[in-house]
Each structure stands twice: as C-alpha cells, then as structure tokens.
PDB file of C-alpha atoms in Angstrom:
ATOM      1  CA  UNK A  19      -3.323  18.652  -6.991  1.00 40.00           C
ATOM      2  CA  UNK A  20      -5.726  18.025  -9.830  1.00 43.00           C
ATOM      3  CA  UNK A  21      -3.931  20.537 -12.015  1.00 42.00           C
ATOM      4  CA  UNK A  22      -0.644  18.731 -11.546  1.00 41.00           C
ATOM      5  CA  UNK A  23      -2.274  15.474 -12.583  1.00 41.00           C
ATOM      6  CA  UNK A  24      -3.530  16.753 -15.920  1.00 44.00           C
ATOM      7  CA  UNK A  25      -1.697  16.229 -19.191  1.00 45.00           C
ATOM      8  CA  UNK A  26      -2.724  17.709 -22.523  1.00 42.00           C
ATOM      9  CA  UNK A  27      -2.964  14.372 -24.267  1.00 42.00           C
ATOM     10  CA  UNK A  28      -5.025  12.836 -21.447  1.00 52.00           C
ATOM     11  CA  UNK A  29      -2.531   9.980 -21.183  1.00 66.00           C
ATOM     12  CA  UNK A  30      -2.117   9.444 -17.442  1.00 79.00           C
ATOM     13  CA  UNK A  31       0.093   6.714 -16.004  1.00 89.00           C
ATOM     14  CA  UNK A  32      -1.339   3.906 -13.877  1.00 90.00           C
ATOM     15  CA  UNK A  33       0.691   5.051 -10.883  1.00 91.00           C
ATOM     16  CA  UNK A  34      -0.721   8.564 -11.198  1.00 92.00           C
ATOM     17  CA  UNK A  35      -4.237   7.167 -11.328  1.00 93.00           C
ATOM     18  CA  UNK A  36      -3.646   5.179  -8.147  1.00 94.00           C
ATOM     19  CA  UNK A  37      -2.021   8.115  -6.399  1.00 93.00           C
ATOM     20  CA  UNK A  38      -4.945  10.365  -7.263  1.00 93.00           C
ATOM     21  CA  UNK A  39      -7.496   7.707  -6.287  1.00 92.00           C
ATOM     22  CA  UNK A  40      -5.921   7.512  -2.828  1.00 92.00           C
ATOM     23  CA  UNK A  41      -5.977  11.308  -2.588  1.00 92.00           C
ATOM     24  CA  UNK A  42      -9.698  11.384  -3.402  1.00 91.00           C
ATOM     25  CA  UNK A  43     -10.420   8.799  -0.697  1.00 91.00           C
ATOM     26  CA  UNK A  44      -8.386  10.740   1.883  1.00 89.00           C
ATOM     27  CA  UNK A  45      -9.952  14.087   1.014  1.00 88.00           C
ATOM     28  CA  UNK A  46     -13.561  13.203   0.237  1.00 87.00           C
ATOM     29  CA  UNK A  47     -14.205   9.576   1.185  1.00 85.00           C
ATOM     30  CA  UNK A  48     -14.717   6.447  -0.855  1.00 85.00           C
ATOM     31  CA  UNK A  49     -18.201   7.359  -2.110  1.00 86.00           C
ATOM     32  CA  UNK A  50     -16.688  10.291  -4.032  1.00 85.00           C
ATOM     33  CA  UNK A  51     -14.353   7.981  -5.942  1.00 88.00           C
ATOM     34  CA  UNK A  52     -16.157   7.241  -9.192  1.00 88.00           C
ATOM     35  CA  UNK A  53     -14.538   6.500 -12.534  1.00 89.00           C
ATOM     36  CA  UNK A  54     -15.981   9.683 -14.048  1.00 89.00           C
ATOM     37  CA  UNK A  55     -14.911  11.882 -11.132  1.00 89.00           C
ATOM     38  CA  UNK A  56     -11.405  10.420 -11.149  1.00 91.00           C
ATOM     39  CA  UNK A  57     -11.156  10.899 -14.907  1.00 92.00           C
ATOM     40  CA  UNK A  58     -12.245  14.527 -14.588  1.00 90.00           C
ATOM     41  CA  UNK A  59      -9.732  15.124 -11.819  1.00 91.00           C
ATOM     42  CA  UNK A  60      -6.945  13.623 -13.920  1.00 91.00           C
ATOM     43  CA  UNK A  61      -7.953  15.357 -17.133  1.00 90.00           C
ATOM     44  CA  UNK A  62      -8.479  12.101 -18.994  1.00 89.00           C
ATOM     45  CA  UNK A  63     -11.387   9.836 -19.927  1.00 88.00           C
ATOM     46  CA  UNK A  64     -13.169   7.153 -17.966  1.00 87.00           C
ATOM     47  CA  UNK A  65     -12.385   4.762 -20.802  1.00 88.00           C
ATOM     48  CA  UNK A  66      -8.659   5.361 -20.340  1.00 88.00           C
ATOM     49  CA  UNK A  67      -8.944   4.349 -16.674  1.00 91.00           C
ATOM     50  CA  UNK A  68     -11.099   1.313 -17.507  1.00 89.00           C
ATOM     51  CA  UNK A  69      -8.535   0.237 -20.098  1.00 89.00           C
ATOM     52  CA  UNK A  70      -6.012  -0.316 -17.304  1.00 89.00           C
ATOM     53  CA  UNK A  71      -8.244  -1.537 -14.477  1.00 90.00           C
ATOM     54  CA  UNK A  72     -11.411  -2.930 -16.043  1.00 88.00           C
ATOM     55  CA  UNK A  73     -13.715  -2.110 -13.126  1.00 87.00           C
ATOM     56  CA  UNK A  74     -13.924  -0.063  -9.965  1.00 86.00           C
ATOM     57  CA  UNK A  75     -13.295  -3.170  -7.838  1.00 85.00           C
ATOM     58  CA  UNK A  76     -10.033  -3.803  -9.670  1.00 88.00           C
ATOM     59  CA  UNK A  77      -9.061  -0.145  -9.368  1.00 90.00           C
ATOM     60  CA  UNK A  78      -9.621  -0.288  -5.600  1.00 89.00           C
ATOM     61  CA  UNK A  79      -7.603  -3.486  -5.302  1.00 90.00           C
ATOM     62  CA  UNK A  80      -4.772  -2.001  -7.370  1.00 92.00           C
ATOM     63  CA  UNK A  81      -4.781   1.107  -5.172  1.00 92.00           C
ATOM     64  CA  UNK A  82      -4.591  -1.055  -2.052  1.00 91.00           C
ATOM     65  CA  UNK A  83      -1.734  -3.122  -3.477  1.00 92.00           C
ATOM     66  CA  UNK A  84       0.111   0.060  -4.451  1.00 93.00           C
ATOM     67  CA  UNK A  85      -0.268   1.444  -0.943  1.00 92.00           C
ATOM     68  CA  UNK A  86       0.719  -1.854   0.670  1.00 94.00           C
ATOM     69  CA  UNK A  87       3.821  -2.116  -1.528  1.00 94.00           C
ATOM     70  CA  UNK A  88       5.111   1.123  -0.027  1.00 92.00           C
ATOM     71  CA  UNK A  89       4.474  -0.181   3.488  1.00 94.00           C
ATOM     72  CA  UNK A  90       6.192  -3.475   2.661  1.00 96.00           C
ATOM     73  CA  UNK A  91       9.316  -1.473   1.915  1.00 96.00           C
ATOM     74  CA  UNK A  92       9.013   0.334   5.241  1.00 96.00           C
ATOM     75  CA  UNK A  93       8.534  -2.974   7.066  1.00 96.00           C
ATOM     76  CA  UNK A  94      11.624  -4.411   5.425  1.00 96.00           C
ATOM     77  CA  UNK A  95      13.656  -1.406   6.500  1.00 97.00           C
ATOM     78  CA  UNK A  96      12.255  -1.678  10.022  1.00 97.00           C
ATOM     79  CA  UNK A  97      13.124  -5.362  10.347  1.00 96.00           C
ATOM     80  CA  UNK A  98      16.678  -4.600   9.234  1.00 96.00           C
ATOM     81  CA  UNK A  99      17.236  -1.865  11.824  1.00 96.00           C
ATOM     82  CA  UNK A 100      19.616  -2.580  14.698  1.00 95.00           C
ATOM     83  CA  UNK A 101      17.312  -1.512  17.532  1.00 97.00           C
ATOM     84  CA  UNK A 102      15.810  -3.390  20.501  1.00 96.00           C
ATOM     85  CA  UNK A 103      12.975  -5.759  19.601  1.00 97.00           C
ATOM     86  CA  UNK A 104      10.602  -3.884  21.931  1.00 97.00           C
ATOM     87  CA  UNK A 105      11.166  -0.655  20.017  1.00 97.00           C
ATOM     88  CA  UNK A 106      10.871  -2.463  16.714  1.00 97.00           C
ATOM     89  CA  UNK A 107       7.518  -3.937  17.772  1.00 98.00           C
ATOM     90  CA  UNK A 108       6.232  -0.517  18.797  1.00 97.00           C
ATOM     91  CA  UNK A 109       7.166   0.930  15.411  1.00 97.00           C
ATOM     92  CA  UNK A 110       5.467  -2.032  13.721  1.00 98.00           C
ATOM     93  CA  UNK A 111       2.242  -1.217  15.593  1.00 97.00           C
ATOM     94  CA  UNK A 112       2.440   2.404  14.451  1.00 96.00           C
ATOM     95  CA  UNK A 113       2.996   1.326  10.870  1.00 96.00           C
ATOM     96  CA  UNK A 114       0.020  -1.043  10.909  1.00 96.00           C
ATOM     97  CA  UNK A 115      -2.565   1.253  12.481  1.00 95.00           C
ATOM     98  CA  UNK A 116      -4.376   3.952  10.471  1.00 93.00           C
ATOM     99  CA  UNK A 117      -3.256   7.552  10.782  1.00 88.00           C
ATOM    100  CA  UNK A 118      -6.812   8.689  11.489  1.00 86.00           C
ATOM    101  CA  UNK A 119     -10.469   8.377  10.377  1.00 85.00           C
ATOM    102  CA  UNK A 120      -9.629   9.413   6.811  1.00 83.00           C
ATOM    103  CA  UNK A 121      -6.771   6.992   6.323  1.00 90.00           C
ATOM    104  CA  UNK A 122      -7.284   5.920   2.671  1.00 91.00           C
ATOM    105  CA  UNK A 123      -5.510   2.570   2.965  1.00 92.00           C
ATOM    106  CA  UNK A 124      -7.715   1.424   5.808  1.00 93.00           C
ATOM    107  CA  UNK A 125     -10.818   2.820   4.113  1.00 91.00           C
ATOM    108  CA  UNK A 126      -9.967   0.567   1.179  1.00 91.00           C
ATOM    109  CA  UNK A 127      -9.380  -2.465   3.411  1.00 91.00           C
ATOM    110  CA  UNK A 128     -12.792  -2.111   5.031  1.00 90.00           C
ATOM    111  CA  UNK A 129     -14.551  -1.616   1.692  1.00 87.00           C
ATOM    112  CA  UNK A 130     -12.863  -4.576   0.058  1.00 86.00           C
ATOM    113  CA  UNK A 131     -13.442  -6.839   3.066  1.00 87.00           C
ATOM    114  CA  UNK A 132     -17.161  -6.358   2.447  1.00 86.00           C
ATOM    115  CA  UNK A 133     -16.752  -7.398  -1.194  1.00 84.00           C
ATOM    116  CA  UNK A 134     -14.687 -10.562  -0.709  1.00 83.00           C
ATOM    117  CA  UNK A 135     -17.428 -13.142   0.090  1.00 82.00           C
ATOM    118  CA  UNK A 136     -18.543 -13.298  -3.526  1.00 80.00           C
ATOM    119  CA  UNK A 137     -15.190 -12.585  -5.159  1.00 81.00           C
ATOM    120  CA  UNK A 138     -12.585 -15.351  -4.955  1.00 86.00           C
ATOM    121  CA  UNK A 139      -9.846 -13.392  -6.753  1.00 82.00           C
ATOM    122  CA  UNK A 140     -10.290 -10.427  -4.434  1.00 83.00           C
ATOM    123  CA  UNK A 141     -10.214 -12.648  -1.341  1.00 87.00           C
ATOM    124  CA  UNK A 142      -7.040 -14.385  -2.500  1.00 89.00           C
ATOM    125  CA  UNK A 143      -5.349 -11.055  -3.195  1.00 88.00           C
ATOM    126  CA  UNK A 144      -6.217  -9.775   0.260  1.00 90.00           C
ATOM    127  CA  UNK A 145      -5.059 -13.026   1.856  1.00 92.00           C
ATOM    128  CA  UNK A 146      -1.667 -12.560   0.198  1.00 93.00           C
ATOM    129  CA  UNK A 147      -1.339  -9.030   1.598  1.00 92.00           C
ATOM    130  CA  UNK A 148      -2.337 -10.273   5.055  1.00 94.00           C
ATOM    131  CA  UNK A 149       0.262 -13.039   4.892  1.00 96.00           C
ATOM    132  CA  UNK A 150       3.000 -10.493   4.249  1.00 96.00           C
ATOM    133  CA  UNK A 151       2.164  -8.655   7.490  1.00 97.00           C
ATOM    134  CA  UNK A 152       1.841 -11.964   9.370  1.00 97.00           C
ATOM    135  CA  UNK A 153       5.184 -13.284   8.182  1.00 97.00           C
ATOM    136  CA  UNK A 154       7.023 -10.043   8.955  1.00 98.00           C
ATOM    137  CA  UNK A 155       5.563  -9.896  12.463  1.00 98.00           C
ATOM    138  CA  UNK A 156       6.481 -13.546  13.050  1.00 98.00           C
ATOM    139  CA  UNK A 157      10.035 -12.740  11.977  1.00 97.00           C
ATOM    140  CA  UNK A 158      10.164  -9.780  14.351  1.00 98.00           C
ATOM    141  CA  UNK A 159       8.876 -11.815  17.305  1.00 98.00           C
ATOM    142  CA  UNK A 160      11.108 -14.806  16.617  1.00 97.00           C
ATOM    143  CA  UNK A 161      14.153 -12.544  16.431  1.00 97.00           C
ATOM    144  CA  UNK A 162      13.143 -10.952  19.739  1.00 97.00           C
ATOM    145  CA  UNK A 163      12.988 -14.376  21.351  1.00 97.00           C
ATOM    146  CA  UNK A 164      16.323 -15.414  19.846  1.00 96.00           C
ATOM    147  CA  UNK A 165      17.948 -12.260  21.215  1.00 95.00           C
ATOM    148  CA  UNK A 166      16.342 -12.804  24.626  1.00 95.00           C
ATOM    149  CA  UNK A 167      14.232  -9.663  24.490  1.00 96.00           C
ATOM    150  CA  UNK A 168      10.935 -11.598  24.534  1.00 97.00           C
ATOM    151  CA  UNK A 169      10.042 -14.672  26.547  1.00 96.00           C
ATOM    152  CA  UNK A 170       9.689 -17.918  24.538  1.00 96.00           C
ATOM    153  CA  UNK A 171       6.458 -17.908  22.529  1.00 96.00           C
ATOM    154  CA  UNK A 172       4.684 -19.326  19.509  1.00 97.00           C
ATOM    155  CA  UNK A 173       5.462 -16.561  17.010  1.00 97.00           C
ATOM    156  CA  UNK A 174       2.780 -17.683  14.550  1.00 97.00           C
ATOM    157  CA  UNK A 175      -0.022 -17.729  17.116  1.00 97.00           C
ATOM    158  CA  UNK A 176       1.005 -14.483  18.795  1.00 97.00           C
ATOM    159  CA  UNK A 177       1.364 -12.648  15.497  1.00 98.00           C
ATOM    160  CA  UNK A 178      -2.072 -13.826  14.391  1.00 97.00           C
ATOM    161  CA  UNK A 179      -3.686 -12.759  17.681  1.00 97.00           C
ATOM    162  CA  UNK A 180      -2.051  -9.346  17.682  1.00 97.00           C
ATOM    163  CA  UNK A 181      -2.921  -8.637  14.051  1.00 97.00           C
ATOM    164  CA  UNK A 182      -6.560  -9.603  14.654  1.00 96.00           C
ATOM    165  CA  UNK A 183      -6.700  -7.118  17.513  1.00 96.00           C
ATOM    166  CA  UNK A 184      -5.030  -4.433  15.376  1.00 96.00           C
ATOM    167  CA  UNK A 185      -7.632  -5.006  12.659  1.00 95.00           C
ATOM    168  CA  UNK A 186     -10.410  -4.361  15.163  1.00 93.00           C
ATOM    169  CA  UNK A 187      -8.765  -1.222  16.536  1.00 93.00           C
ATOM    170  CA  UNK A 188      -8.081   0.069  13.036  1.00 93.00           C
ATOM    171  CA  UNK A 189     -11.692  -0.433  11.990  1.00 91.00           C
ATOM    172  CA  UNK A 190     -12.881   1.592  14.977  1.00 89.00           C
ATOM    173  CA  UNK A 191     -10.528   4.434  14.075  1.00 90.00           C
ATOM    174  CA  UNK A 192     -11.677   4.590  10.450  1.00 88.00           C
ATOM    175  CA  UNK A 193     -15.358   4.323  11.385  1.00 84.00           C
ATOM    176  CA  UNK A 194     -14.915   6.950  14.111  1.00 81.00           C
ATOM    177  CA  UNK A 195     -16.434   4.776  16.833  1.00 73.00           C
ATOM    178  CA  UNK A 196     -16.234   5.880  20.489  1.00 58.00           C
ATOM    179  CA  UNK A 197     -12.657   6.383  21.655  1.00 53.00           C
ATOM    180  CA  UNK A 198     -11.424   5.265  18.248  1.00 48.00           C
ATOM    181  CA  UNK A 199     -11.920   8.716  16.725  1.00 57.00           C
ATOM    182  CA  UNK A 200      -8.188   9.097  16.252  1.00 65.00           C
ATOM    183  CA  UNK A 201      -5.195   6.812  16.260  1.00 75.00           C
ATOM    184  CA  UNK A 202      -3.783   7.718  19.695  1.00 85.00           C
ATOM    185  CA  UNK A 203      -6.160   5.664  21.878  1.00 89.00           C
ATOM    186  CA  UNK A 204      -5.867   2.797  19.403  1.00 91.00           C
ATOM    187  CA  UNK A 205      -2.077   2.867  19.628  1.00 93.00           C
ATOM    188  CA  UNK A 206      -2.193   2.818  23.437  1.00 94.00           C
ATOM    189  CA  UNK A 207      -4.644  -0.101  23.345  1.00 94.00           C
ATOM    190  CA  UNK A 208      -2.371  -1.933  20.902  1.00 95.00           C
ATOM    191  CA  UNK A 209       0.632  -1.370  23.155  1.00 96.00           C
ATOM    192  CA  UNK A 210      -1.279  -2.731  26.152  1.00 96.00           C
ATOM    193  CA  UNK A 211      -2.327  -5.811  24.206  1.00 95.00           C
ATOM    194  CA  UNK A 212       1.220  -6.372  22.993  1.00 96.00           C
ATOM    195  CA  UNK A 213       2.506  -6.260  26.580  1.00 95.00           C
ATOM    196  CA  UNK A 214      -0.043  -8.914  27.578  1.00 94.00           C
ATOM    197  CA  UNK A 215       0.594 -11.181  24.596  1.00 95.00           C
ATOM    198  CA  UNK A 216       4.368 -10.801  24.375  1.00 96.00           C
ATOM    199  CA  UNK A 217       6.124 -11.047  27.713  1.00 95.00           C
ATOM    200  CA  UNK A 218       9.636  -9.675  28.203  1.00 93.00           C
ATOM    201  CA  UNK A 219      12.436 -12.164  28.650  1.00 90.00           C
ATOM    202  CA  UNK A 220      13.155 -13.100  32.255  1.00 87.00           C
ATOM    203  CA  UNK A 221      16.662 -14.417  33.061  1.00 83.00           C
ATOM    204  CA  UNK A 222      15.251 -17.333  35.040  1.00 69.00           C
ATOM    205  CA  UNK A 223      12.958 -18.434  32.188  1.00 56.00           C
ATOM    206  CA  UNK A 224      14.235 -21.495  30.286  1.00 56.00           C
ATOM    207  CA  UNK A 225      15.126 -20.421  26.776  1.00 51.00           C
ATOM    208  CA  UNK A 226      13.917 -22.393  23.791  1.00 48.00           C
ATOM    209  CA  UNK A 227      14.316 -21.928  20.072  1.00 43.00           C
ATOM    210  CA  UNK A 228      11.912 -19.387  18.545  1.00 40.00           C
ATOM    211  CA  UNK A 229       8.949 -21.030  16.879  1.00 38.00           C
TER     212      UNK A 229
END
C-alpha cells in the first residue's frame, strides 16, 4: 500500500494523505500515526503534510471528516431506499457501529473526544458531525411514525437516547472491553435497545403527527 502511495516528486494529494492516515490507524493503531511516519509511508516530507494540515490534531480532524463524509453519503442513500422503516433502522445501527476493535473512524472519535475540552474549534466540528447523525436518525424515525411502522414518539428525544447508547457500545468495541471485543454483541445490544425505545405501531394506538 505504501508503494502505491509514493510519487517521485513527493507531491501527495490531501485525500491520499487522509486515506493513508486511516490505513495506518487501522493497521497499527493511533500511536503509530506520526507526521514523520506518515511522510515516510507516503514518500514525501513532514513539511508537505504540515503545509496542508498545520498540526496532528488538524490532520486527525480532517481524517475524521473525510471518513464521515463517506458515511453521510451512505446514510443519504439509506434514507432514500424504499424499504420498511424497521429494516432501515437496523441498517442505520450497522452503519453507526464500529466494524471491530481496529475501526479507524471510531478510534479517531475516541481520541478527539479526549481533546475537545480545551479546543473550542475541535468541539464545534465534532458537534456538527454529531448533528448530522442526529438529524438523519430523527428523519428516519419520523418517517416510520408517519408510515405507521413505529408508534407515535418524540423523534428528537428517541434519536438522542439511541445515539448515546450507540456511542457507549461503540467505545466498548474499540477498547475491547468485555463482550464488546467485536461488533456482533454490540449490534445485538443496539437492536434490543431500539426495540425498547421505539415501539412498533399498534392499530389501536391513536396516531399523531411525527415530532
């Protein structure tokens, strides 16, 4: 992979840098991602990387945004699919949860969470990414209510509760804690929580407009 990333002139695109940074995290962990190591892997200089990102914190944030942009596209496609809301919710859970302990996106989330208290710009950037997930889940739930697949609910509150639980499950997967050593138990736990928080529509339940 490193060989494919190298160019004779050392001029590597920003996207290639981000792609390779995510590969390093997945293969070796976040501690192995240094500017010098990434530059060596890409066949360029640390100064070239710093020219685009300025610092490691900004590189990590850019890598997270790049990864999240791809998932935003997948979420948009999911919301547009003509499938039952229950199935759509299940696919949303799968998309949100990490693939396993080495999931690079979730490794970045956990690292950057720890850095936000003293970094307003970083916190605001993460808040914006969180809002995108929140709003898409609210849309999914509200549509399920409107189509009488889910019982009437407060879409904002339920989405917030479910995402908070997913964050906890995801952290356990990435940290390899107890039964969270892979994504399968986490997915089953998420499905159980979703069934408790989001009841199916019952014909005798008065229907109200989705909130």
